[in-house]
Amino acid sequence: MVEAQVEQTQASLKSLESLKKAKSWEAKIKGVQAQAEQAEVALGLAKIRLEDCTIKAPISGIISKRFVDVGAMVGPTQPLVSIVDIDTVKLLTHVSDEDIDLVKLTQRVGVKVDTYLDKVFEVKEINISPVMDPLSRKIEVAIKVSNPDYLMKPGMFPRVRLLVQRDNALLVPQSALVEKDGQKEVFVVRNGTVHLRKVRAGLETDDLVEVLSGLDEGDLVVVAGPSDLKDGDKVRIQEGDEE
């Protein structure tokens, strides 16, 4: 409508240019010129208002919630939708003080969640709380991971598996561990006698356990034996082909 008004006034202006020499038409020409200028200003304002009517998101993401229906009348400050950017998500977990050093190594590898065990999520940032919870004796860890396929959603409760890469890890079978009063121990054989030794366990798989301290490379550990085995018992090492 505004564009038509501009075109009409410009046409009127052209038709009057030929009469410019006549003084009686000068005032009318100026009036038409003013109308043309006003129409152009109105057209510019209309284009700005039309541009303002286009809904633009301030960030890239996905719509997590919609507050209005299509066709509804809305005000200039009324929220329409809620948008979340989950290209990167933050996982909150709690780690014991004994394992907190392992978390720092995780940044070089990644994390897994139980829902997608075949997927390794790239770690982008790790923030470790400087304080420990006095009740649980654990430390809060915030892990930011890449989420390019939007597999993880806000509000999910994944169980995090930290993947740590070590060049030299000392491993023993799960069957070698003996747990007593919450302390992990192993039986070490030396000169035909077993000695119960406290160890600090690290990462675990279904079959193996990483020993962080308490054992040295080359130590002989008991992986199968009588249930009543105790510190100081004499044992005989059975070779693999013995019955």
CSV table of C-alpha atoms in Angstrom, one decimal:
chain,number,residue,atom,x,y,z
A,1,MET,CA,0.0,0.0,0.0
A,2,VAL,CA,2.8,2.4,0.9
A,3,GLU,CA,4.7,1.4,-2.2
A,4,ALA,CA,1.7,2.3,-4.4
A,5,GLN,CA,1.4,5.7,-2.7
A,6,VAL,CA,5.1,6.4,-3.5
A,7,GLU,CA,4.6,5.5,-7.1
A,8,GLN,CA,1.5,7.6,-7.4
A,9,THR,CA,3.1,10.7,-6.0
A,10,GLN,CA,6.2,10.2,-8.2
A,11,ALA,CA,3.9,10.0,-11.3
A,12,SER,CA,2.1,13.2,-10.2
A,13,LEU,CA,5.5,14.9,-9.8
A,14,LYS,CA,6.6,14.0,-13.3
A,15,SER,CA,3.4,15.2,-14.8
A,16,LEU,CA,3.9,18.6,-13.2
A,17,GLU,CA,7.5,19.0,-14.1
A,18,SER,CA,6.5,20.3,-17.5
A,19,LEU,CA,4.5,23.1,-15.9
A,20,LYS,CA,7.3,24.2,-13.7
A,21,LYS,CA,7.8,27.4,-15.6
A,22,ALA,CA,4.3,28.5,-14.7
A,23,LYS,CA,4.5,30.2,-11.3
A,24,SER,CA,1.0,29.2,-10.4
A,25,TRP,CA,2.1,25.6,-10.3
A,26,GLU,CA,5.3,26.0,-8.3
A,27,ALA,CA,3.5,25.7,-5.0
A,28,LYS,CA,1.7,22.6,-6.1
A,29,ILE,CA,4.9,21.0,-7.3
A,30,LYS,CA,6.5,21.6,-3.9
A,31,GLY,CA,3.5,20.1,-2.2
A,32,VAL,CA,3.7,17.0,-4.4
A,33,GLN,CA,7.5,16.7,-3.7
A,34,ALA,CA,6.9,16.9,0.0
A,35,GLN,CA,4.2,14.1,-0.3
A,36,ALA,CA,6.7,12.0,-2.2
A,37,GLU,CA,9.3,12.4,0.4
A,38,GLN,CA,6.9,11.6,3.2
A,39,ALA,CA,5.7,8.5,1.3
A,40,GLU,CA,9.3,7.3,0.9
A,41,VAL,CA,9.9,7.8,4.7
A,42,ALA,CA,6.7,5.8,5.4
A,43,LEU,CA,7.8,3.0,3.1
A,44,GLY,CA,11.2,2.8,4.9
A,45,LEU,CA,9.5,2.6,8.3
A,46,ALA,CA,7.1,-0.1,7.0
A,47,LYS,CA,10.0,-2.2,5.8
A,48,ILE,CA,11.6,-1.9,9.2
A,49,ARG,CA,8.4,-2.9,11.0
A,50,LEU,CA,8.1,-5.9,8.6
A,51,GLU,CA,11.6,-6.9,9.4
A,52,ASP,CA,10.9,-6.7,13.1
A,53,CYS,CA,8.0,-9.1,12.6
A,54,THR,CA,10.4,-11.8,11.5
A,55,ILE,CA,11.2,-14.1,14.4
A,56,LYS,CA,14.9,-14.7,14.8
A,57,ALA,CA,16.6,-16.9,17.4
A,58,PRO,CA,19.6,-15.3,19.3
A,59,ILE,CA,21.4,-18.7,19.2
A,60,SER,CA,21.4,-21.9,17.2
A,61,GLY,CA,19.8,-24.8,19.0
A,62,ILE,CA,16.6,-26.8,19.3
A,63,ILE,CA,13.2,-25.7,20.7
A,64,SER,CA,12.7,-27.2,24.1
A,65,LYS,CA,9.4,-25.6,24.9
A,66,ARG,CA,6.7,-23.6,23.0
A,67,PHE,CA,4.6,-21.0,24.8
A,68,VAL,CA,2.2,-19.8,22.1
A,69,ASP,CA,0.2,-21.4,19.3
A,70,VAL,CA,0.5,-20.6,15.6
A,71,GLY,CA,-1.7,-17.5,14.7
A,72,ALA,CA,-1.9,-16.2,18.3
A,73,MET,CA,-1.6,-12.5,19.0
A,74,VAL,CA,1.6,-11.7,21.0
A,75,GLY,CA,3.1,-8.7,22.5
A,76,PRO,CA,6.6,-7.3,21.8
A,77,THR,CA,8.1,-8.8,25.1
A,78,GLN,CA,6.1,-12.0,25.2
A,79,PRO,CA,8.3,-15.2,25.0
A,80,LEU,CA,7.4,-17.5,22.2
A,81,VAL,CA,9.7,-20.5,22.6
A,82,SER,CA,12.6,-21.7,24.8
A,83,ILE,CA,15.7,-22.6,22.8
A,84,VAL,CA,18.6,-24.7,24.1
A,85,ASP,CA,22.1,-25.1,22.6
A,86,ILE,CA,23.2,-28.7,23.3
A,87,ASP,CA,26.1,-28.9,20.9
A,88,THR,CA,28.0,-29.0,24.1
A,89,VAL,CA,26.5,-30.4,27.3
A,90,LYS,CA,27.7,-30.4,30.9
A,91,LEU,CA,27.7,-33.6,33.0
A,92,LEU,CA,27.7,-33.3,36.7
A,93,THR,CA,29.2,-36.2,38.7
A,94,HIS,CA,30.8,-36.8,42.0
A,95,VAL,CA,34.2,-38.5,42.5
A,96,SER,CA,36.0,-39.8,45.6
A,97,ASP,CA,39.2,-38.0,46.6
A,98,GLU,CA,41.1,-41.2,45.8
A,99,ASP,CA,40.0,-41.1,42.2
A,100,ILE,CA,40.1,-37.4,41.5
A,101,ASP,CA,43.5,-37.6,39.8
A,102,LEU,CA,42.1,-40.0,37.3
A,103,VAL,CA,39.5,-37.4,36.3
A,104,LYS,CA,42.3,-35.0,35.2
A,105,LEU,CA,43.6,-37.7,32.8
A,106,THR,CA,40.2,-38.2,31.3
A,107,GLN,CA,40.4,-35.0,29.3
A,108,ARG,CA,42.8,-36.6,26.9
A,109,VAL,CA,40.4,-39.4,26.0
A,110,GLY,CA,36.6,-39.1,26.6
A,111,VAL,CA,33.6,-40.4,28.5
A,112,LYS,CA,31.0,-43.0,27.9
A,113,VAL,CA,27.4,-43.1,29.2
A,114,ASP,CA,25.4,-46.3,29.8
A,115,THR,CA,22.8,-45.4,27.2
A,116,TYR,CA,25.3,-45.2,24.4
A,117,LEU,CA,28.1,-47.6,25.2
A,118,ASP,CA,29.4,-47.7,21.6
A,119,LYS,CA,29.8,-43.9,21.6
A,120,VAL,CA,32.8,-42.0,23.0
A,121,PHE,CA,32.0,-38.4,23.8
A,122,GLU,CA,34.9,-35.9,23.4
A,123,VAL,CA,35.8,-34.1,26.6
A,124,LYS,CA,36.2,-30.3,26.0
A,125,GLU,CA,36.6,-29.1,29.6
A,126,ILE,CA,36.8,-30.4,33.1
A,127,ASN,CA,36.1,-28.3,36.2
A,128,ILE,CA,36.8,-29.9,39.6
A,129,SER,CA,35.3,-28.3,42.6
A,130,PRO,CA,37.8,-27.1,45.2
A,131,VAL,CA,35.8,-28.4,48.1
A,132,MET,CA,34.6,-31.8,49.2
A,133,ASP,CA,31.2,-32.8,50.4
A,134,PRO,CA,31.7,-33.5,54.1
A,135,LEU,CA,28.9,-36.2,54.2
A,136,SER,CA,29.6,-38.2,51.0
A,137,ARG,CA,33.4,-37.4,51.0
A,138,LYS,CA,33.2,-36.8,47.3
A,139,ILE,CA,34.1,-33.9,45.0
A,140,GLU,CA,31.8,-32.5,42.4
A,141,VAL,CA,33.1,-32.6,38.8
A,142,ALA,CA,31.6,-30.8,35.9
A,143,ILE,CA,32.5,-32.3,32.5
A,144,LYS,CA,31.7,-30.5,29.3
A,145,VAL,CA,31.5,-32.8,26.3
A,146,SER,CA,30.8,-32.5,22.6
A,147,ASN,CA,27.2,-33.6,21.7
A,148,PRO,CA,27.1,-33.2,17.9
A,149,ASP,CA,24.3,-35.8,17.3
A,150,TYR,CA,22.2,-34.4,20.2
A,151,LEU,CA,22.2,-37.9,21.8
A,152,MET,CA,22.3,-36.4,25.3
A,153,LYS,CA,19.4,-34.3,26.4
A,154,PRO,CA,19.0,-31.8,29.3
A,155,GLY,CA,17.7,-33.6,32.3
A,156,MET,CA,19.1,-37.0,31.6
A,157,PHE,CA,20.8,-38.9,34.4
A,158,PRO,CA,23.6,-40.8,32.7
A,159,ARG,CA,26.1,-42.9,34.6
A,160,VAL,CA,29.4,-41.6,33.4
A,161,ARG,CA,32.3,-43.9,32.6
A,162,LEU,CA,35.7,-42.0,32.5
A,163,LEU,CA,38.1,-43.4,29.9
A,164,VAL,CA,41.7,-42.9,31.0
A,165,GLN,CA,44.6,-43.8,28.8
A,166,ARG,CA,47.8,-44.9,30.5
A,167,ASP,CA,51.1,-46.0,28.9
A,168,ASN,CA,52.2,-48.2,31.8
A,169,ALA,CA,49.5,-49.7,33.9
A,170,LEU,CA,49.9,-52.5,36.4
A,171,LEU,CA,46.9,-54.9,36.1
A,172,VAL,CA,45.8,-57.9,38.1
A,173,PRO,CA,42.8,-60.2,37.6
A,174,GLN,CA,39.6,-59.3,39.5
A,175,SER,CA,39.9,-62.7,41.3
A,176,ALA,CA,43.2,-61.6,43.0
A,177,LEU,CA,41.4,-58.9,45.0
A,178,VAL,CA,40.4,-59.5,48.6
A,179,GLU,CA,38.2,-56.9,50.2
A,180,LYS,CA,38.1,-56.5,54.0
A,181,ASP,CA,36.4,-53.6,55.8
A,182,GLY,CA,36.3,-51.6,52.5
A,183,GLN,CA,40.0,-52.0,51.9
A,184,LYS,CA,41.3,-53.9,48.9
A,185,GLU,CA,44.1,-56.4,49.4
A,186,VAL,CA,46.0,-59.1,47.5
A,187,PHE,CA,48.0,-62.1,48.5
A,188,VAL,CA,51.6,-61.8,47.4
A,189,VAL,CA,53.8,-64.9,47.2
A,190,ARG,CA,57.4,-64.6,48.4
A,191,ASN,CA,59.7,-67.6,49.1
A,192,GLY,CA,56.7,-70.0,49.3
A,193,THR,CA,54.8,-67.8,51.8
A,194,VAL,CA,51.8,-65.6,51.2
A,195,HIS,CA,51.7,-62.0,52.5
A,196,LEU,CA,48.5,-60.0,52.6
A,197,ARG,CA,49.3,-56.6,51.1
A,198,LYS,CA,47.0,-53.5,50.9
A,199,VAL,CA,46.6,-52.0,47.4
A,200,ARG,CA,45.0,-49.0,45.9
A,201,ALA,CA,42.8,-49.9,43.0
A,202,GLY,CA,42.2,-47.7,39.9
A,203,LEU,CA,40.3,-48.4,36.8
A,204,GLU,CA,38.4,-51.7,36.5
A,205,THR,CA,37.1,-53.8,33.7
A,206,ASP,CA,35.0,-57.0,34.0
A,207,ASP,CA,38.2,-59.1,34.3
A,208,LEU,CA,41.0,-56.8,35.3
A,209,VAL,CA,41.8,-54.2,37.9
A,210,GLU,CA,44.5,-51.4,37.7
A,211,VAL,CA,46.7,-51.3,40.8
A,212,LEU,CA,47.9,-47.8,41.5
A,213,SER,CA,50.0,-48.6,44.6
A,214,GLY,CA,50.9,-51.6,46.8
A,215,LEU,CA,52.3,-53.8,44.1
A,216,ASP,CA,55.5,-53.8,42.1
A,217,GLU,CA,56.0,-55.2,38.6
A,218,GLY,CA,57.0,-58.8,38.9
A,219,ASP,CA,55.2,-59.6,42.2
A,220,LEU,CA,53.5,-63.0,42.3
A,221,VAL,CA,49.9,-62.7,43.3
A,222,VAL,CA,47.4,-65.4,44.2
A,223,VAL,CA,44.6,-65.4,41.7
A,224,ALA,CA,43.0,-68.7,42.8
A,225,GLY,CA,43.3,-70.6,46.1
A,226,PRO,CA,41.5,-71.9,49.2
A,227,SER,CA,38.9,-69.5,50.7
A,228,ASP,CA,40.5,-69.7,54.1
A,229,LEU,CA,43.9,-68.6,52.9
A,230,LYS,CA,45.5,-66.2,55.4
A,231,ASP,CA,48.6,-64.1,55.8
A,232,GLY,CA,51.7,-66.3,56.5
A,233,ASP,CA,50.4,-69.5,55.0
A,234,LYS,CA,52.8,-71.7,53.1
A,235,VAL,CA,51.9,-72.3,49.4
A,236,ARG,CA,53.1,-74.2,46.4
A,237,ILE,CA,53.0,-72.5,43.1
A,238,GLN,CA,51.2,-74.7,40.6
A,239,GLU,CA,52.3,-74.5,37.0
A,240,GLY,CA,49.7,-74.1,34.3
A,241,ASP,CA,49.9,-77.7,33.0
A,242,GLU,CA,49.8,-79.4,36.4
A,243,GLU,CA,46.6,-81.2,37.5
